[in-house]
CSV table of C-alpha atoms in Angstrom, one decimal:
chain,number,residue,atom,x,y,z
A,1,UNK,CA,189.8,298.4,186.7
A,2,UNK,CA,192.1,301.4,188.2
A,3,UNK,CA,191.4,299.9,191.6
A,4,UNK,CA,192.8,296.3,190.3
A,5,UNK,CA,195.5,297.6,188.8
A,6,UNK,CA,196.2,300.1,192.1
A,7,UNK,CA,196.2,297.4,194.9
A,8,UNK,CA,199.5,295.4,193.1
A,9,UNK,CA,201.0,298.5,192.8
A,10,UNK,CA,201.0,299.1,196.7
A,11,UNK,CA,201.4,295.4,196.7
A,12,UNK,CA,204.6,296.2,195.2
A,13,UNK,CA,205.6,298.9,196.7
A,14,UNK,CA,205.2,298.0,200.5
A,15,UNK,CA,207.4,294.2,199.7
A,16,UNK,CA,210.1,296.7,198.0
A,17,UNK,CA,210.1,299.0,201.2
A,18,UNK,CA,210.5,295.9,203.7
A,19,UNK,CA,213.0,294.5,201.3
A,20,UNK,CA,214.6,298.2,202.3
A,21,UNK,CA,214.4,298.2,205.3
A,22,UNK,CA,215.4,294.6,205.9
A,23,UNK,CA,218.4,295.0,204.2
A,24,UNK,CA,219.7,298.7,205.8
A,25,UNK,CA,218.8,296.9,209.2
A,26,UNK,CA,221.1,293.7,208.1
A,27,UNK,CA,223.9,296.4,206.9
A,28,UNK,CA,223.5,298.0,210.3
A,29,UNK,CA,224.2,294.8,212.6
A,30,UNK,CA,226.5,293.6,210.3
A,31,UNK,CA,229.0,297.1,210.9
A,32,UNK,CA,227.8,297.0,214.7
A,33,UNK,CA,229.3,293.6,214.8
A,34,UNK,CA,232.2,294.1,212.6
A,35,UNK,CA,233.0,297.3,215.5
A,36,UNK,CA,232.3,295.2,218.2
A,37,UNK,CA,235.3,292.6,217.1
A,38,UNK,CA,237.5,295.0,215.9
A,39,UNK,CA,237.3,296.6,219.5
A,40,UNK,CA,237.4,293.2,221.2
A,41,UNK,CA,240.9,292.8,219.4
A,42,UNK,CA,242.2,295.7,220.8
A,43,UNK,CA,241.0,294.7,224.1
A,44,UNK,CA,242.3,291.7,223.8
A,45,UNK,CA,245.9,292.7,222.2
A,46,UNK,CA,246.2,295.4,225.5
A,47,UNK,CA,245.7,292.7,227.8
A,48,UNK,CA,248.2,290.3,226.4
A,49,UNK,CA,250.8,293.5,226.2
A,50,UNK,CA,249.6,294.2,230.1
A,51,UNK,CA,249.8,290.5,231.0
A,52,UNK,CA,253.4,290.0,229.4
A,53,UNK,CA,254.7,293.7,230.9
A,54,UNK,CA,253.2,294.2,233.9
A,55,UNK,CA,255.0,293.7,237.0
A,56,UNK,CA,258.3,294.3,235.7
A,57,UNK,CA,260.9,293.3,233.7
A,58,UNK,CA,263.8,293.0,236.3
A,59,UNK,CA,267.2,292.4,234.4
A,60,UNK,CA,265.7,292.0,231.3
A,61,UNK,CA,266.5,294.8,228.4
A,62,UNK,CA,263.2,296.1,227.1
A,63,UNK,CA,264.9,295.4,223.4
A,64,UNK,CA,264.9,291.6,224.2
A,65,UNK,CA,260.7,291.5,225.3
A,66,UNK,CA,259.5,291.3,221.5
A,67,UNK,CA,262.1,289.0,220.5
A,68,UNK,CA,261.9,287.0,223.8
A,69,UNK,CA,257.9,286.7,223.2
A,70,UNK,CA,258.6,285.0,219.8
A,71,UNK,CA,261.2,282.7,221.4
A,72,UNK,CA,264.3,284.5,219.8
A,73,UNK,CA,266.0,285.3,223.2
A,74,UNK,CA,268.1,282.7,225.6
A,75,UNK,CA,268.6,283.3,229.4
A,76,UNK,CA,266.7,285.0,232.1
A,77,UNK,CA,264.4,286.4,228.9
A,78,UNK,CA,263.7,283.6,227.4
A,79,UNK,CA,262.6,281.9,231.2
A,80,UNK,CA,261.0,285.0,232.3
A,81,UNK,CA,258.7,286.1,229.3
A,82,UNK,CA,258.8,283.2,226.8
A,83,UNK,CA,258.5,280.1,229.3
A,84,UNK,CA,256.4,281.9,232.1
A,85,UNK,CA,254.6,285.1,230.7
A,86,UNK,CA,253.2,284.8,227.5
A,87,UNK,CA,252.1,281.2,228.0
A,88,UNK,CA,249.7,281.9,230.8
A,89,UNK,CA,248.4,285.0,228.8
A,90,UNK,CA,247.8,282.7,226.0
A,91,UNK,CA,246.4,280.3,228.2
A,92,UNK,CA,244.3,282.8,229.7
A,93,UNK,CA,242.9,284.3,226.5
A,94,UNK,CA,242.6,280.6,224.9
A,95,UNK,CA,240.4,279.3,227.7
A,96,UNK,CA,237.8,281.7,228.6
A,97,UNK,CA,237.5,281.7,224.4
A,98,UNK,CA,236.4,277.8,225.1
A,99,UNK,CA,234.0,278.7,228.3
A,100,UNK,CA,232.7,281.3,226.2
A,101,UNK,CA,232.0,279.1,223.5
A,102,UNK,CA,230.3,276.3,225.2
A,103,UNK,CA,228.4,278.9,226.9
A,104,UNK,CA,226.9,280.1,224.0
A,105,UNK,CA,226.3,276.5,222.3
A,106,UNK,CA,224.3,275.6,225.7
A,107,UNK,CA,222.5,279.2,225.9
A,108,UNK,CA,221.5,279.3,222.3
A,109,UNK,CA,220.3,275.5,222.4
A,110,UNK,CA,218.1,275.6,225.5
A,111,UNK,CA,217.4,279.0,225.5
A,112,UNK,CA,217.8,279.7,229.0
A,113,UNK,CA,220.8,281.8,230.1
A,114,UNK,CA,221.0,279.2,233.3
A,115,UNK,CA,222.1,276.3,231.1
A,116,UNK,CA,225.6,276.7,230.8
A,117,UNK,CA,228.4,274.2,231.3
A,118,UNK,CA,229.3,275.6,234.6
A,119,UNK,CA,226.1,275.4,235.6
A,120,UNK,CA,224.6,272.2,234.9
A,121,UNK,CA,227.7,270.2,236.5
A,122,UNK,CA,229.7,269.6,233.0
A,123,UNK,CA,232.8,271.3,234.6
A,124,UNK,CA,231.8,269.1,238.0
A,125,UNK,CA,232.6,266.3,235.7
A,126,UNK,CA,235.3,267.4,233.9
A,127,UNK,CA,237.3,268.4,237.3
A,128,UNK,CA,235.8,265.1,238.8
A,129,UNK,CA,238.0,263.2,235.2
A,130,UNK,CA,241.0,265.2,235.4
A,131,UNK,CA,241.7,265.5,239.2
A,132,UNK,CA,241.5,260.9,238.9
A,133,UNK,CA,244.2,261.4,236.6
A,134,UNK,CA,246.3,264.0,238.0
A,135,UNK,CA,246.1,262.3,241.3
A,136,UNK,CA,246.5,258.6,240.4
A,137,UNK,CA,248.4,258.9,236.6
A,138,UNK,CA,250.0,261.9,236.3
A,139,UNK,CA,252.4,260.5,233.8
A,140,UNK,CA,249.8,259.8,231.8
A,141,UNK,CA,250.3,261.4,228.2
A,142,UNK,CA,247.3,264.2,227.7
A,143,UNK,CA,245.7,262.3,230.4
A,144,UNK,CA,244.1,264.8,232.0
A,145,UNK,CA,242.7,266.5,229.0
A,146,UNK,CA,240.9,263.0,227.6
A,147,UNK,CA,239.9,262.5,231.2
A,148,UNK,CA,238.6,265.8,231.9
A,149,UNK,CA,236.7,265.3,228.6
A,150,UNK,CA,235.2,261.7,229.4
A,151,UNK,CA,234.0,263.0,232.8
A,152,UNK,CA,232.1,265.6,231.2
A,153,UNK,CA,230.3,263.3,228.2
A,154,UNK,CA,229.5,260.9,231.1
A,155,UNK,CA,227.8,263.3,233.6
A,156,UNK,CA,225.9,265.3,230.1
A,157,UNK,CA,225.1,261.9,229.5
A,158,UNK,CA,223.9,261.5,233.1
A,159,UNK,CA,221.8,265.1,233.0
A,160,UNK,CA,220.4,264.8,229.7
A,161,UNK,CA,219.0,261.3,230.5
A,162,UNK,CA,217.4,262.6,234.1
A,163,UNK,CA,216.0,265.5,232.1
A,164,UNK,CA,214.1,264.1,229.3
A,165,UNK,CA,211.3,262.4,231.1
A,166,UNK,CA,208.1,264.5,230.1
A,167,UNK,CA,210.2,266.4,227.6
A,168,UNK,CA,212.9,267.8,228.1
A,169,UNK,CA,212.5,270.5,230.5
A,170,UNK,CA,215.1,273.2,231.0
A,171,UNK,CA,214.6,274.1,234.7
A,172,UNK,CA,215.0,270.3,235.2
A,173,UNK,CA,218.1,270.2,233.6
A,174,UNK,CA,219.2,272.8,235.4
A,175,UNK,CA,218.2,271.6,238.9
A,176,UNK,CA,219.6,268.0,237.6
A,177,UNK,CA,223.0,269.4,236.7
A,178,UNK,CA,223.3,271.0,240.1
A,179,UNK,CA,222.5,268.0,242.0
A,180,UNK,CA,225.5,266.0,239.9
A,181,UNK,CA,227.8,268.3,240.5
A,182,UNK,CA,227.2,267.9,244.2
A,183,UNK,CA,227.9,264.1,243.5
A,184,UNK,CA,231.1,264.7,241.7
A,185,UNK,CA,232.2,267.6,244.1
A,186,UNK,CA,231.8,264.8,246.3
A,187,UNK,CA,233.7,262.0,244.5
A,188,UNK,CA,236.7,264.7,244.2
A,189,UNK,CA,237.0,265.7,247.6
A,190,UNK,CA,237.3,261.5,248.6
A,191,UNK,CA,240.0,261.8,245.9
A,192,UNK,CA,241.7,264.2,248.3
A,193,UNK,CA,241.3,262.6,251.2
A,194,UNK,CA,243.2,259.5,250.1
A,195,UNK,CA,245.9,261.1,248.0
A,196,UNK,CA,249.4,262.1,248.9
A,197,UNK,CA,250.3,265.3,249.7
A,198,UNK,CA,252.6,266.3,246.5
A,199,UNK,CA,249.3,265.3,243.8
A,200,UNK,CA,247.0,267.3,246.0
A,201,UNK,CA,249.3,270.2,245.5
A,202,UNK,CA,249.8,269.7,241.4
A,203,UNK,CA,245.5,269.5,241.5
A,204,UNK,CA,245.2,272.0,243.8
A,205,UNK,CA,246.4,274.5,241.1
A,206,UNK,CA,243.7,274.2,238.7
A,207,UNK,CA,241.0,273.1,240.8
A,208,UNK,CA,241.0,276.4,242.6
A,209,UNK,CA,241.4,278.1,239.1
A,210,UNK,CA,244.1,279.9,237.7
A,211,UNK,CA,246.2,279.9,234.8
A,212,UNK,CA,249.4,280.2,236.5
A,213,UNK,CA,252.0,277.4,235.6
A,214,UNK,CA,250.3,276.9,232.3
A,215,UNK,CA,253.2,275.5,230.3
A,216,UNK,CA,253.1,275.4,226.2
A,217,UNK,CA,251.8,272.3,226.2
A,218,UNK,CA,248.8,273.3,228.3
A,219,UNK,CA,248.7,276.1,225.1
A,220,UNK,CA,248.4,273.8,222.2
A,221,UNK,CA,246.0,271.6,223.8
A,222,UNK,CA,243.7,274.8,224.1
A,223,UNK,CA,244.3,276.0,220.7
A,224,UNK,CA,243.8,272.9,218.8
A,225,UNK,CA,240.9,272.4,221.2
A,226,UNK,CA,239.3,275.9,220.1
A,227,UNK,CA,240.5,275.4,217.0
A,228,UNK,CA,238.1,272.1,216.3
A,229,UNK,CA,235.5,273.6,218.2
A,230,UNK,CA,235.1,276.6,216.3
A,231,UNK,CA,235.6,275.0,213.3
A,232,UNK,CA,232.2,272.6,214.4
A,233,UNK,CA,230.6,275.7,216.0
A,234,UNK,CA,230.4,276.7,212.5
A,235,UNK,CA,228.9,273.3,211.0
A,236,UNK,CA,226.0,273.1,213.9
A,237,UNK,CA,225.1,276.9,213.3
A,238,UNK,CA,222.5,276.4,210.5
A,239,UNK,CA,221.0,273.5,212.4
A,240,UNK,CA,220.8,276.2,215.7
A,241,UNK,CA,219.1,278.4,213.5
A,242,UNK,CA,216.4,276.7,212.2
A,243,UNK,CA,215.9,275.0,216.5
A,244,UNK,CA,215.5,278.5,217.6
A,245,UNK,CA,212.1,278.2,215.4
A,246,UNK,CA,210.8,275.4,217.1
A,247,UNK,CA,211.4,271.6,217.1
A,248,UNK,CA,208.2,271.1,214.5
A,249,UNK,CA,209.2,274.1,212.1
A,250,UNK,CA,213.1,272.5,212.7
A,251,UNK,CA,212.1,268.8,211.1
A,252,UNK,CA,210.1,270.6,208.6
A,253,UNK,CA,213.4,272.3,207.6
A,254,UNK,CA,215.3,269.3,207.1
A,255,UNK,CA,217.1,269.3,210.8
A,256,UNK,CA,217.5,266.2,213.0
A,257,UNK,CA,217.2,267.6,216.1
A,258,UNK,CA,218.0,264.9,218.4
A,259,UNK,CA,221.5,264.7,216.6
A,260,UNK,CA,221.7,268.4,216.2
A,261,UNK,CA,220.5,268.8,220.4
A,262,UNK,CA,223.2,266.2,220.9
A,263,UNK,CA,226.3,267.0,219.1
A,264,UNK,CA,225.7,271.0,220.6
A,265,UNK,CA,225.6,269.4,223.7
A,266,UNK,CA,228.4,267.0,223.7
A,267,UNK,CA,230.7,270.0,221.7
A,268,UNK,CA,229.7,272.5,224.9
A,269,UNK,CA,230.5,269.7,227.0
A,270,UNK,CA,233.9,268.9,225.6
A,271,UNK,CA,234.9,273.0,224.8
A,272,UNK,CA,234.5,273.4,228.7
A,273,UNK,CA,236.1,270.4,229.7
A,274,UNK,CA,239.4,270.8,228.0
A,275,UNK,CA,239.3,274.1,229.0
A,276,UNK,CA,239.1,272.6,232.6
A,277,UNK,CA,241.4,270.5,232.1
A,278,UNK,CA,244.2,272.9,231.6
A,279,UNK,CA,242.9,275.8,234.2
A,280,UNK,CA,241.0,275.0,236.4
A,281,UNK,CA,237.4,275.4,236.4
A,282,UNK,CA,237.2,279.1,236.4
A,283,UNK,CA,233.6,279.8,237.3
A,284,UNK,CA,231.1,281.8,235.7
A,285,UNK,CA,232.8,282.4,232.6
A,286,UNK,CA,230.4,280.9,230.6
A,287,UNK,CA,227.7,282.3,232.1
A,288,UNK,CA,228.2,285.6,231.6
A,289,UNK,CA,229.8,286.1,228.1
A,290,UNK,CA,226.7,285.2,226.1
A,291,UNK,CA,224.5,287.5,228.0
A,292,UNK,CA,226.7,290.2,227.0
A,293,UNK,CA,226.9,289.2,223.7
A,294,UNK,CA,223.4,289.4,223.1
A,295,UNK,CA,223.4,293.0,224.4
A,296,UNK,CA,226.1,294.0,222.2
A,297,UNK,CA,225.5,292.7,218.6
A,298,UNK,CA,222.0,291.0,219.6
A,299,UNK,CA,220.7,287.7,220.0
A,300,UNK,CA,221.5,285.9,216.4
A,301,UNK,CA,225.0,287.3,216.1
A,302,UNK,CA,226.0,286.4,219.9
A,303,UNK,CA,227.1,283.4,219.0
A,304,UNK,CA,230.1,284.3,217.5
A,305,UNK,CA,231.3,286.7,219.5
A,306,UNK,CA,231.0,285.0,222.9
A,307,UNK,CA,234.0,283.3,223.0
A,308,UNK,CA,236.0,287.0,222.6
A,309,UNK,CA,233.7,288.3,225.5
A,310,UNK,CA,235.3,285.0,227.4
A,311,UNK,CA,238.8,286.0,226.4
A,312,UNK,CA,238.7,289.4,227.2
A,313,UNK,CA,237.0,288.2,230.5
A,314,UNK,CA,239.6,285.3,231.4
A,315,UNK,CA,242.6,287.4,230.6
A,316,UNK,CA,241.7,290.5,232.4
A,317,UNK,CA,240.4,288.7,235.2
A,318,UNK,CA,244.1,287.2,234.8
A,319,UNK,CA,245.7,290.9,235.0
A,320,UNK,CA,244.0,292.1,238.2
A,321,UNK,CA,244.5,288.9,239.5
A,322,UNK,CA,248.6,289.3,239.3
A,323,UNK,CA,248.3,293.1,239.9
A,324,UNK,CA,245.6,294.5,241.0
A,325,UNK,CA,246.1,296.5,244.6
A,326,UNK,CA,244.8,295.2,247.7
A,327,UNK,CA,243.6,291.6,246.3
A,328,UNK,CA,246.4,290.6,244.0
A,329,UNK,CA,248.1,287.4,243.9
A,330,UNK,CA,245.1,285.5,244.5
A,331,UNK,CA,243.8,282.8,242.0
A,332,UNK,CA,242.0,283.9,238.5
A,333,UNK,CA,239.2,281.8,238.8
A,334,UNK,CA,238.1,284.0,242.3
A,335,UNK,CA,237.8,287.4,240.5
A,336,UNK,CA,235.3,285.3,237.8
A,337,UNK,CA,233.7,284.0,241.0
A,338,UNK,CA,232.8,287.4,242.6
A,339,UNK,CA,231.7,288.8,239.3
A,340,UNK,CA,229.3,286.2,238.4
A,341,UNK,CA,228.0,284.4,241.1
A,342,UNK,CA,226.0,287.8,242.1
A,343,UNK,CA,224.7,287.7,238.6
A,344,UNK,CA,223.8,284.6,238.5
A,345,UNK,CA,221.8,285.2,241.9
A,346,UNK,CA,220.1,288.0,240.2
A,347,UNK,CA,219.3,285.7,237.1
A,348,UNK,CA,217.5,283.2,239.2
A,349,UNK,CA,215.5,286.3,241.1
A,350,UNK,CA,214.5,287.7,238.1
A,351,UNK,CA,212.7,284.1,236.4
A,352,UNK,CA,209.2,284.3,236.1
A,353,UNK,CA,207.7,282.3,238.1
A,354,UNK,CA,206.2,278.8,236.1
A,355,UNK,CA,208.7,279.8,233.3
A,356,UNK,CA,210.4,276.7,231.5
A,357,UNK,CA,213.2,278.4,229.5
C-alpha cells in the first residue's frame, strides 16, 4: 500500500519540477530577448543619429538638425537633412527590416539557412520586374514596386513548381532558384542592351544597391510594406509552429500546410521584392540576419527579431558605406556583398553531405 501511494507522489513531484523548470527556462529567454531588442534599439537609434550627422553639417546650425529631421526647418536644412539625410537612413533601416523578414519566413519554413529570397532568385525576379518598368514606364505610378512584386510571385511560382516533383526537396529548390536567377540576370542585362542611356542610369542605382536617392516616397512604400508584412508575419506564426513539427503532426493540428507553405512563401517573396524595388537588391541580407538571430535569442524566438538584425545590418552597412576610410563612397549593397557572400561559401562547405535541409 505505501508503495502505491509513494510512486504518485514522485509522480507528482517530478511533473511539478519540469513544470519548474520549464517555466524559469521560458522567464529566461523571454528577458534574453526582451535585452536583445532593447539593445537592438539603441543600435539602431545610433545609426540613424550617425547616418543623419555624419559627414558634416556645412552651413547648417546644429539648433536647426532636430527640427529639420521633423520637417520644421526651410532652406539648405530642410534640403540637406530632411529631403536627403534622414530619408535614406529610413530607407536604409526600413529595408534590411523587409530582407530580414523574408529571410526568416523562408529559413523557418524550409529549414535550411540556404533558402532565402536572395538565394533562390526571388530578388532575380523582383530586379528582373522593376528594372522593365523603370526602363520602359518610368512614369508609371508605384510601378516599379507592383512590378518588382509580380516578378518575384512569378519566378516563386516558377521554383516552387520545378521543386515539388518527388517532394519538395530543399537542395532542389535551392539549386532551382539559382538557375532562374541566371535566366532573369539574363533577361535584365538584354533590357540594358536596348535601353537608352538616361533609364540605364535611373536603374543603375538600385540594381547595384544602395539607398542613396531614396526619396519619401521610396519611405512610405517600405513602411506600409513592413508594416503589412509584419502584421501577416504575425497571423502565419502559429501555423510555422506547428510545420516545424512535421507536415503529419501539422494536419493533425488543424494546419493546412499547402496554404500555410504558400502564403509564407509568397509573403517572403513580396517582403524582399518591395524591398528591391526601392534599393536595390542588397545582397545577403537575408541570409545572414536569421542565422544570427538564432544565436542570439534561439531558434523559436528568431523570428521576430530578424528583421532588427536586417536593420541594424542595412543601415550600418549604409554608414561605412558614406564614411568609412579607404572604401567610402561606394554602393551599400557591396559592403553586404563582402560580408556575406564568404559566409554563404562557408554555409555550403559546411552541409553534410546527402543532407536535404
Amino acid at each position: 500500500m505505501d508503495l502505491l501511494t509513494r510512486v504518485p507522489a514522485a509522480d507528482t513531484a517530478l511533473r511539478t519540477a519540469t513544470l519548474a523548470r520549464l517555466r524559469a527556462d521560458r522567464r529566461s529567454r523571454s528577458r534574453r530577448t526582451v535585452l536583445t531588442v532593447s539593445l537592438l534599439v539603441v543600435v539602431l537609434a545610433a545609426l540613424l543619429v550617425a547616418s543623419v550627422l555624419l559627414g558634416g553639417l556645412g552651413r547648417v546650425d546644429p539648433a536647426d538638425v532636430l527640427p529639420a529631421a521633423f520637417g520644421m526647418r526651410t532652406g539648405l536644412a530642410d534640403y540637406m537633412i530632411f529631403r536627403i539625410r534622414v530619408p535614406r537612413a529610413l530607407a536604409a533601416l526600413l529595408a534590411g527590416a523587409l530582407f530580414g523578414l523574408a529571410g526568416a519566413l523562408y529559413q523557418r519554413l524550409i529549414r535550411n539557412p540556404l533558402a532565402t529570397p536572395d538565394i533562390v532568385g526571388i530578388s532575380a525576379g523582383a530586379g528582373a520586374g522593376a528594372t522593365t518598368v523603370l526602363l520602359f514606364a518610368p512614369a508609371l505610378p508605384f510601378g516599379a514596386p507592383l512590378a518588382a512584386v509580380a516578378g518575384s510571385l512569378v519566378l516563386l511560382a516558377a521554383v516552387y513548381a520545378l521543386s515539388l516533383r518527388g517532394g519538395l526537396n530543399t537542395y532542389r529548390l535551392v539549386l532551382v532558384g539559382i538557375g532562374l536567377s541566371g535566366v532573369c540576370t539574363a533577361y535584365t542585362n538584354y533590357l540594358f542592351s536596348v535601353a537608352d542611356q538616361h533609364s540605364i542610369a535611373v536603374a543603375m542605382r538600385w540594381l547595384i544597391g544602395s539607398v542613396n536617392g531614396v526619396d519619401w516616397t521610396g519611405v512610405s512604400t517600405l513602411a506600409i510594406g513592413l508594416t503589412v508584412g509584419v502584421l501577416c508575419a504575425a497571423r502565419l506564426g502559429r501555423p510555422l509552429g506547428s510545420m516545424s513539427l512535421g507536415d503529419d503532426l501539422a494536419t493533425g493540428l488543424g494546419t493546412s500546410v499547402p496554404a500555410a507553405r504558400v502564403a509564407v512563401l509568397a509573403l517572403g517573396a513580396g517582403a524582399a521584392a518591395l524591398a528591391t524595388s526601392v534599393v536595390g537588391p542588397i545582397g545577403f541580407v537575408s541570409l545572414i540576419s536569421g542565422p544570427i538571430a538564432v544565436r542570439l535569442v534561439g531558434a523559436d524566438r528568431a523570428f521576430g527579431i530578424a528583421p532588427f538584425i536586417g536593420a541594424a545590418l542595412v543601415l550600418g552597412a549604409d554608414v561605412l558605406a558614406q564614411h568609412a576610410p579607404l572604401i567610402s563612397p561606394v554602393p551599400t549593397g557591396v559592403l553586404t556583398a563582402l560580408l556575406g557572400a564568404p559566409y554563404f561559401v562557408w554555409l555550403i562547405l559546411r552541409r553534410r553531405p546527402g543532407a536535404t535541409s
